PDB file of C-alpha atoms and ligand atoms in Angstrom:
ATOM      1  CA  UNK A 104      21.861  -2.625 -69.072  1.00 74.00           C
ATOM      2  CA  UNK A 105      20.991   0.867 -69.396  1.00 83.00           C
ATOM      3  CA  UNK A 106      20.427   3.001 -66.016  1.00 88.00           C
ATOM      4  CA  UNK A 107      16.589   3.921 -66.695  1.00 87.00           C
ATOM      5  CA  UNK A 108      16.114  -0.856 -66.299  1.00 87.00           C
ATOM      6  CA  UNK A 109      17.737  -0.089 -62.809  1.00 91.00           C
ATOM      7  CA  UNK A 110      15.137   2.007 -61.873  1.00 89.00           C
ATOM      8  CA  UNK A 111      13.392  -0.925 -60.587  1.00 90.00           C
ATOM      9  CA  UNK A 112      16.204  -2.721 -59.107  1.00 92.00           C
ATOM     10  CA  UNK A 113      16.850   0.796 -57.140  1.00 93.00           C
ATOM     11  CA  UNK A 114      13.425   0.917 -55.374  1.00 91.00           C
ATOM     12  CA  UNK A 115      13.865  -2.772 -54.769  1.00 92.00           C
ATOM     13  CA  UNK A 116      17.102  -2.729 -53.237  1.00 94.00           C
ATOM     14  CA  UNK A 117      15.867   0.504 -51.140  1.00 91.00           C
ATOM     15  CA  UNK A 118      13.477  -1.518 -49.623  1.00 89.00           C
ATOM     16  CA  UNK A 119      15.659  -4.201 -49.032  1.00 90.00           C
ATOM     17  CA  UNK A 120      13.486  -6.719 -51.146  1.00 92.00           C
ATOM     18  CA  UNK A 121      16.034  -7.375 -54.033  1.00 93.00           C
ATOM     19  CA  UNK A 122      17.591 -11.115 -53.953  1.00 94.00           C
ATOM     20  CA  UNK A 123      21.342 -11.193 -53.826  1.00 94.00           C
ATOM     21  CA  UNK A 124      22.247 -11.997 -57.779  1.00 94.00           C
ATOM     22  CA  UNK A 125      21.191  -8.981 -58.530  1.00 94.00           C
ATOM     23  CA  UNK A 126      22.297  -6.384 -55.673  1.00 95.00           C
ATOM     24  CA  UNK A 127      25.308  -7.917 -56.707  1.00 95.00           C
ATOM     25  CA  UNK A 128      24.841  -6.740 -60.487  1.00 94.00           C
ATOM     26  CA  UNK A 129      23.193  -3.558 -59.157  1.00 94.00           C
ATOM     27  CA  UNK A 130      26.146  -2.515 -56.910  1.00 94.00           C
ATOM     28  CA  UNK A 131      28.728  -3.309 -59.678  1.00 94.00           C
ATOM     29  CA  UNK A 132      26.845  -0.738 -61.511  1.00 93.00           C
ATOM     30  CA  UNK A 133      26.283   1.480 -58.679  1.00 94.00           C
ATOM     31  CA  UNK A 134      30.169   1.636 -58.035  1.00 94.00           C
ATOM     32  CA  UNK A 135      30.671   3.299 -61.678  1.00 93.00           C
ATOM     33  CA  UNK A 136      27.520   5.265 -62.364  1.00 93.00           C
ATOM     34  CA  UNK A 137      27.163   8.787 -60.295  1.00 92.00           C
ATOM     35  CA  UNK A 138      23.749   9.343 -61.993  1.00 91.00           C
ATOM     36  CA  UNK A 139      22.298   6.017 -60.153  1.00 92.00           C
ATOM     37  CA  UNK A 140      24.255   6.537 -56.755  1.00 93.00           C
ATOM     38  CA  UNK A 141      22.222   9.932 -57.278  1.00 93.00           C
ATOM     39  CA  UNK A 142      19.038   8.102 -57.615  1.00 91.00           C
ATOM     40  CA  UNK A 143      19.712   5.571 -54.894  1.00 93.00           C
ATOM     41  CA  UNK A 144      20.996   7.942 -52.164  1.00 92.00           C
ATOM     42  CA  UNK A 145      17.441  10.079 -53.484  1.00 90.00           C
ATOM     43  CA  UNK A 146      15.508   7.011 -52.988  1.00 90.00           C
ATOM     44  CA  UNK A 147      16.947   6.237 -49.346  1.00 90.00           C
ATOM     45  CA  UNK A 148      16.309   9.832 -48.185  1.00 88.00           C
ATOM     46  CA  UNK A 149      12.920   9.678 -49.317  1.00 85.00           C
ATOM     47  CA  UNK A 150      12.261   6.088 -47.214  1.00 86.00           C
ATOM     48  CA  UNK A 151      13.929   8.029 -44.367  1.00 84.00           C
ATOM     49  CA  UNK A 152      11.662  10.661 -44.911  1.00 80.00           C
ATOM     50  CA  UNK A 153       8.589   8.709 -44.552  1.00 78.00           C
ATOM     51  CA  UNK A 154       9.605   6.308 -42.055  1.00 76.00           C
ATOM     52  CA  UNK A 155      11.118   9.606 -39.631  1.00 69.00           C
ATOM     53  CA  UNK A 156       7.649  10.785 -38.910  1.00 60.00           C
ATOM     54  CA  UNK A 157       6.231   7.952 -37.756  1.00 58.00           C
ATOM     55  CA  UNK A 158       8.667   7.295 -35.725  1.00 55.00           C
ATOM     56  CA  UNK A 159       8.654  11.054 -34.571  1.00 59.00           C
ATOM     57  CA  UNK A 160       4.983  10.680 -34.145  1.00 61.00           C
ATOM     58  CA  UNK A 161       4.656   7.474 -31.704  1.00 64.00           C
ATOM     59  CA  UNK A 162       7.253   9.280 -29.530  1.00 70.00           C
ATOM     60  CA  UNK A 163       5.791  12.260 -29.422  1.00 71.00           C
ATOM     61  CA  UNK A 164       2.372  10.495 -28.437  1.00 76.00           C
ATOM     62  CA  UNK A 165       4.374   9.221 -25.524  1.00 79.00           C
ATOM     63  CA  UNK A 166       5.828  11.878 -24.418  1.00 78.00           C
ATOM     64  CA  UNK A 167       2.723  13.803 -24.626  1.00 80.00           C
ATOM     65  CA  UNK A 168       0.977  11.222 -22.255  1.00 81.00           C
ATOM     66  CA  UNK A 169       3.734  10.758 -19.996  1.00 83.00           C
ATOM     67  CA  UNK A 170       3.745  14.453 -19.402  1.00 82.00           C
ATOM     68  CA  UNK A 171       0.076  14.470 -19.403  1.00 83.00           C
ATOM     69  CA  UNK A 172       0.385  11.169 -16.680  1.00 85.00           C
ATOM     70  CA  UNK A 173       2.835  13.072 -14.815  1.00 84.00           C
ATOM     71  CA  UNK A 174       0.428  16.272 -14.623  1.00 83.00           C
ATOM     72  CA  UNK A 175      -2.647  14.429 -13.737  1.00 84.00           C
ATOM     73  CA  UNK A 176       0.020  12.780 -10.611  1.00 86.00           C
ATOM     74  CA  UNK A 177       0.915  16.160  -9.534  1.00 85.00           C
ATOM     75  CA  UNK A 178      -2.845  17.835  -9.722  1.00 83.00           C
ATOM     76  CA  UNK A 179      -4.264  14.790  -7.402  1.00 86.00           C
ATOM     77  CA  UNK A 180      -1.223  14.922  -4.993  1.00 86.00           C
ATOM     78  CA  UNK A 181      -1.791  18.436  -4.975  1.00 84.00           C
ATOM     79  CA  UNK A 182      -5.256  18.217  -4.397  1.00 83.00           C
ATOM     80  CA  UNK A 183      -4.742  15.421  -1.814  1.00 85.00           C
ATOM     81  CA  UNK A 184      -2.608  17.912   0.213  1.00 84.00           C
ATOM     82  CA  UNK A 185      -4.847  20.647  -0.049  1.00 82.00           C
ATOM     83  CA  UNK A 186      -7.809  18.372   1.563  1.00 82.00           C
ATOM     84  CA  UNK A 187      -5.753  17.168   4.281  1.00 83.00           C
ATOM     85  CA  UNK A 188      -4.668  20.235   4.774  1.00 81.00           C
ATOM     86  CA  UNK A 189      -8.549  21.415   4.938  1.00 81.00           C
ATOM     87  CA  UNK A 190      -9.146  18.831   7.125  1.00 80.00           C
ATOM     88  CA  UNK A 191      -6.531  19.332   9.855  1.00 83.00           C
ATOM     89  CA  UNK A 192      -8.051  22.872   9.854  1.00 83.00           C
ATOM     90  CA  UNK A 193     -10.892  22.554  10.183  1.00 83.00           C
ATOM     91  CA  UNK A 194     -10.571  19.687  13.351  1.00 85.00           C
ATOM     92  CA  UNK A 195      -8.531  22.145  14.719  1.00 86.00           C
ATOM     93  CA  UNK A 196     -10.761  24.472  14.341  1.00 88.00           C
ATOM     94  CA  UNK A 197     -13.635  22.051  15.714  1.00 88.00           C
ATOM     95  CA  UNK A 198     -10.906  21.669  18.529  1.00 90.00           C
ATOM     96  CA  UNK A 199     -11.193  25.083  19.225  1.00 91.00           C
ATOM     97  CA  UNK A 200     -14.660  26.298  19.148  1.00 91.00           C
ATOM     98  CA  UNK A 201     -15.383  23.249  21.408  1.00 90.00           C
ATOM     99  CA  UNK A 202     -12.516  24.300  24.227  1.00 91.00           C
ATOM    100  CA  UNK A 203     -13.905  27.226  24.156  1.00 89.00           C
ATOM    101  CA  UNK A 204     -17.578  26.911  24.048  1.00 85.00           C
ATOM    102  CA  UNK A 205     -16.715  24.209  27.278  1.00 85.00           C
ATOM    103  CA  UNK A 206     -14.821  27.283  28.998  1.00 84.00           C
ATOM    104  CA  UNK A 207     -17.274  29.310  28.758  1.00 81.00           C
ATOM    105  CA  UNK A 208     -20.056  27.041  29.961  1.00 76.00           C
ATOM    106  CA  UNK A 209     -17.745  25.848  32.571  1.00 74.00           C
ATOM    107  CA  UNK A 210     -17.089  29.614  33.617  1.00 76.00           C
ATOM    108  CA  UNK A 211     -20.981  30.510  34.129  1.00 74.00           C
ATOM    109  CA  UNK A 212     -21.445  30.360  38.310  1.00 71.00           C
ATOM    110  CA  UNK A 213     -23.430  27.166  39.514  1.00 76.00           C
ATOM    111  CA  UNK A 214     -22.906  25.159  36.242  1.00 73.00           C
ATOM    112  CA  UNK A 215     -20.254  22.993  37.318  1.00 73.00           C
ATOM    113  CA  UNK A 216     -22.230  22.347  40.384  1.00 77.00           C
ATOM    114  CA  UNK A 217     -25.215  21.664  38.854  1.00 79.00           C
ATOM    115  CA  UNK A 218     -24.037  19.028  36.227  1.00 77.00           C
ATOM    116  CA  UNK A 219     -22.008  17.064  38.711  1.00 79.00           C
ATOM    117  CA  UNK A 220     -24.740  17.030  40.802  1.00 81.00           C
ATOM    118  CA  UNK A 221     -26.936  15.423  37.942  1.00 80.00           C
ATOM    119  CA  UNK A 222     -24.392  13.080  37.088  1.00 80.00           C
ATOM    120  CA  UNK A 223     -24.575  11.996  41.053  1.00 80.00           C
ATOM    121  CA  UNK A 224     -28.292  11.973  40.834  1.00 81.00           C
ATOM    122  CA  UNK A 225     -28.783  10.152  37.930  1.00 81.00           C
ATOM    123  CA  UNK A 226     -25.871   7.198  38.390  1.00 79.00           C
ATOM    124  CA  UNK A 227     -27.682   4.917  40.613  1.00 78.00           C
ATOM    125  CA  UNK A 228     -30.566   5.136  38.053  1.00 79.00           C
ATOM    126  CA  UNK A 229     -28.255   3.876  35.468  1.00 78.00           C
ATOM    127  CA  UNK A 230     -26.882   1.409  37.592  1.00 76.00           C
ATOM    128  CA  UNK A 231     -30.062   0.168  38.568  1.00 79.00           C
ATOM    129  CA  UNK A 232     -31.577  -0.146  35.181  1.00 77.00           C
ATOM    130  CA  UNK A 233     -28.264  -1.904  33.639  1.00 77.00           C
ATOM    131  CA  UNK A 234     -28.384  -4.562  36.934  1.00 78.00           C
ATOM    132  CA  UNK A 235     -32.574  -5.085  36.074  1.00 79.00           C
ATOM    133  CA  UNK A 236     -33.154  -8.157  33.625  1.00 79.00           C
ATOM    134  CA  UNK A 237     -33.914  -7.599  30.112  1.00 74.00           C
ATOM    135  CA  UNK A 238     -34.827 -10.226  27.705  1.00 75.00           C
ATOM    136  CA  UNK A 239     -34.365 -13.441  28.501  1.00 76.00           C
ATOM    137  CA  UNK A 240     -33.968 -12.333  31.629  1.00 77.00           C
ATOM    138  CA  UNK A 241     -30.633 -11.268  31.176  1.00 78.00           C
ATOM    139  CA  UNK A 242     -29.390  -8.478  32.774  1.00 80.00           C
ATOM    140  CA  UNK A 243     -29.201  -5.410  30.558  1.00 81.00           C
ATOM    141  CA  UNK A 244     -25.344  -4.836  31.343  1.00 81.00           C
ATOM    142  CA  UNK A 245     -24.440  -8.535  30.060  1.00 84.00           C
ATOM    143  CA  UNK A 246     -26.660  -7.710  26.744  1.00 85.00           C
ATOM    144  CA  UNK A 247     -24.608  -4.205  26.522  1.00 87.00           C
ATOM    145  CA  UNK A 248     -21.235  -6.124  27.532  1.00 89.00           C
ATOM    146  CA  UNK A 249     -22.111  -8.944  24.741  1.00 89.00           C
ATOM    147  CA  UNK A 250     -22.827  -6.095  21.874  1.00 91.00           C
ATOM    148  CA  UNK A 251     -19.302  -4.066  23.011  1.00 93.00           C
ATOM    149  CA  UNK A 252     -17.582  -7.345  22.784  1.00 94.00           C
ATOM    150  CA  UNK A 253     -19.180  -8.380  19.103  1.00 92.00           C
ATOM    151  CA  UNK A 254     -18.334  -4.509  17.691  1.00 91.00           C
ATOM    152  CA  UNK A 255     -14.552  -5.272  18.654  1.00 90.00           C
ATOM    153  CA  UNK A 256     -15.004  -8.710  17.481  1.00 86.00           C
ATOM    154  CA  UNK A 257     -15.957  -7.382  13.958  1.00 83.00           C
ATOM    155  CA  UNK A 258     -13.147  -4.496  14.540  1.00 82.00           C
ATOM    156  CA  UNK A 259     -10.848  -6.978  14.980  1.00 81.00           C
ATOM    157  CA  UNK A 260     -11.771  -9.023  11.863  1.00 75.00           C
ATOM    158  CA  UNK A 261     -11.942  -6.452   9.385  1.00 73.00           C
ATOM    159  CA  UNK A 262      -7.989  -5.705  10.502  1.00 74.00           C
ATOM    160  CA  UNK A 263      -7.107  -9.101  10.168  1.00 74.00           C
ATOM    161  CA  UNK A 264      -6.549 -11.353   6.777  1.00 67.00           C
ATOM    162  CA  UNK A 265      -8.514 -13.951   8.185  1.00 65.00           C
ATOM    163  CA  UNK A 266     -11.548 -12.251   6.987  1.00 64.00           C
ATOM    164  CA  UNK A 267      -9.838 -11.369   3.603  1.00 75.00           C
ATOM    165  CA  UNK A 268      -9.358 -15.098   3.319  1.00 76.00           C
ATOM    166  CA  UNK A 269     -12.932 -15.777   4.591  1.00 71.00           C
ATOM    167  CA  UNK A 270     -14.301 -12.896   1.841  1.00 73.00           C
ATOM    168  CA  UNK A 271     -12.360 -14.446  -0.809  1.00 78.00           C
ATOM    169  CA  UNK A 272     -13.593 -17.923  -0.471  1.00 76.00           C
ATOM    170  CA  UNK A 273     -17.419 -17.110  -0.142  1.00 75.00           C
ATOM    171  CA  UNK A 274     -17.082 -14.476  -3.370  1.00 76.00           C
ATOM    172  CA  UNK A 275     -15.997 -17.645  -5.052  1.00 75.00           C
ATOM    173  CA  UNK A 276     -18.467 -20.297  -3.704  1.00 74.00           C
ATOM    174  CA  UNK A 277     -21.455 -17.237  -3.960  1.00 72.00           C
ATOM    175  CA  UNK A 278     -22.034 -17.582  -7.783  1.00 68.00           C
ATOM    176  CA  UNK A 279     -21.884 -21.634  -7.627  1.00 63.00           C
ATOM    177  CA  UNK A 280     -24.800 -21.069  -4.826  1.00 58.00           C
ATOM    178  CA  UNK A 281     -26.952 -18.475  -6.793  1.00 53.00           C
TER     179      UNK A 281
HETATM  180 ZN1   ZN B 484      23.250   4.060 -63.881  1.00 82.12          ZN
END
């Protein structure tokens, strides 16, 4: 066989598609002809060479997004810290402004006087009104004692699983009902 019918055979065996007769025959050939070890060392950097960039490419891509990931991580923690950091401002600053706009008031002659002296007024009125029945007649201090105790009771439930659990189980039943 002359080299030019190994062309075929070359590609072939390149690729890794030629059946085992005849990379035998084509190696036996290879091993004495420099012009087709030319051609097949030719042909293998030219699979290389298309097979490299692709490879290049997809790890590139993933690099590129990882860094870009790794940005986007850093911008939102930094941005995080920057709004915390707003926010302990400005409720110390709230802090502040309030401390002082209560020394001031407190300062002014007659004021401290005046609002204790309210607050003793107007006590027994509260009193009063809390101890009168309501509706039902219930007495407006159990009604305002039964609403404190429901907020902590709902408080207390969104902390605890057992509404999680609860949640859970009616999100599943809901659509079965509807
Ligand atoms: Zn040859």
């Amino acid at each position: 066989m002359k080299c030019a019918q190994y062309a075929d055979w070359l590609q072939l065996s390149v690729d890794g598609r030629l059946d085992a007769d005849k990379q035998c025959i084509l190696q036996e050939h290879l091993a004495g002809c420099p012009l087709c070890q030319h051609d097949y060392a030719l042909l293998e950097e030219v699979r290389d060479a298309l097979a490299m960039p692709v490879v290049a490419e997809i790890d590139l891509t993933d690099a590129i997004r990882q860094r870009v990931a790794q940005y986007e991580l850093a911008l939102v923690a930094r941005r995080e810290r920057r709004h915390a950091l707003n926010r302990d401002l400005l409720g110390r600053g709230a802090i502040v402004v309030i401390l002082v706009m209560l020394a001031i008031a407190f300062l002014q002659p007659g004021l401290w006087h005046s609002t204790t002296h309210l607050v003793q007024r107007t006590w027994p009125q509260v009193l009063t009104l809390l101890l009168s029945p309501g509706p039902n007649s219930i007495a407006w201090a159990v009604w305002g004692a039964a609403a404190l105790v429901a907020v902590a009771l709902v408080l207390w439930l969104k902390r605890t699983e057992a509404l999680a659990t609860w949640r859970r189980t009616l999100e599943e039943r809901l659509p079965q009902i509807w």
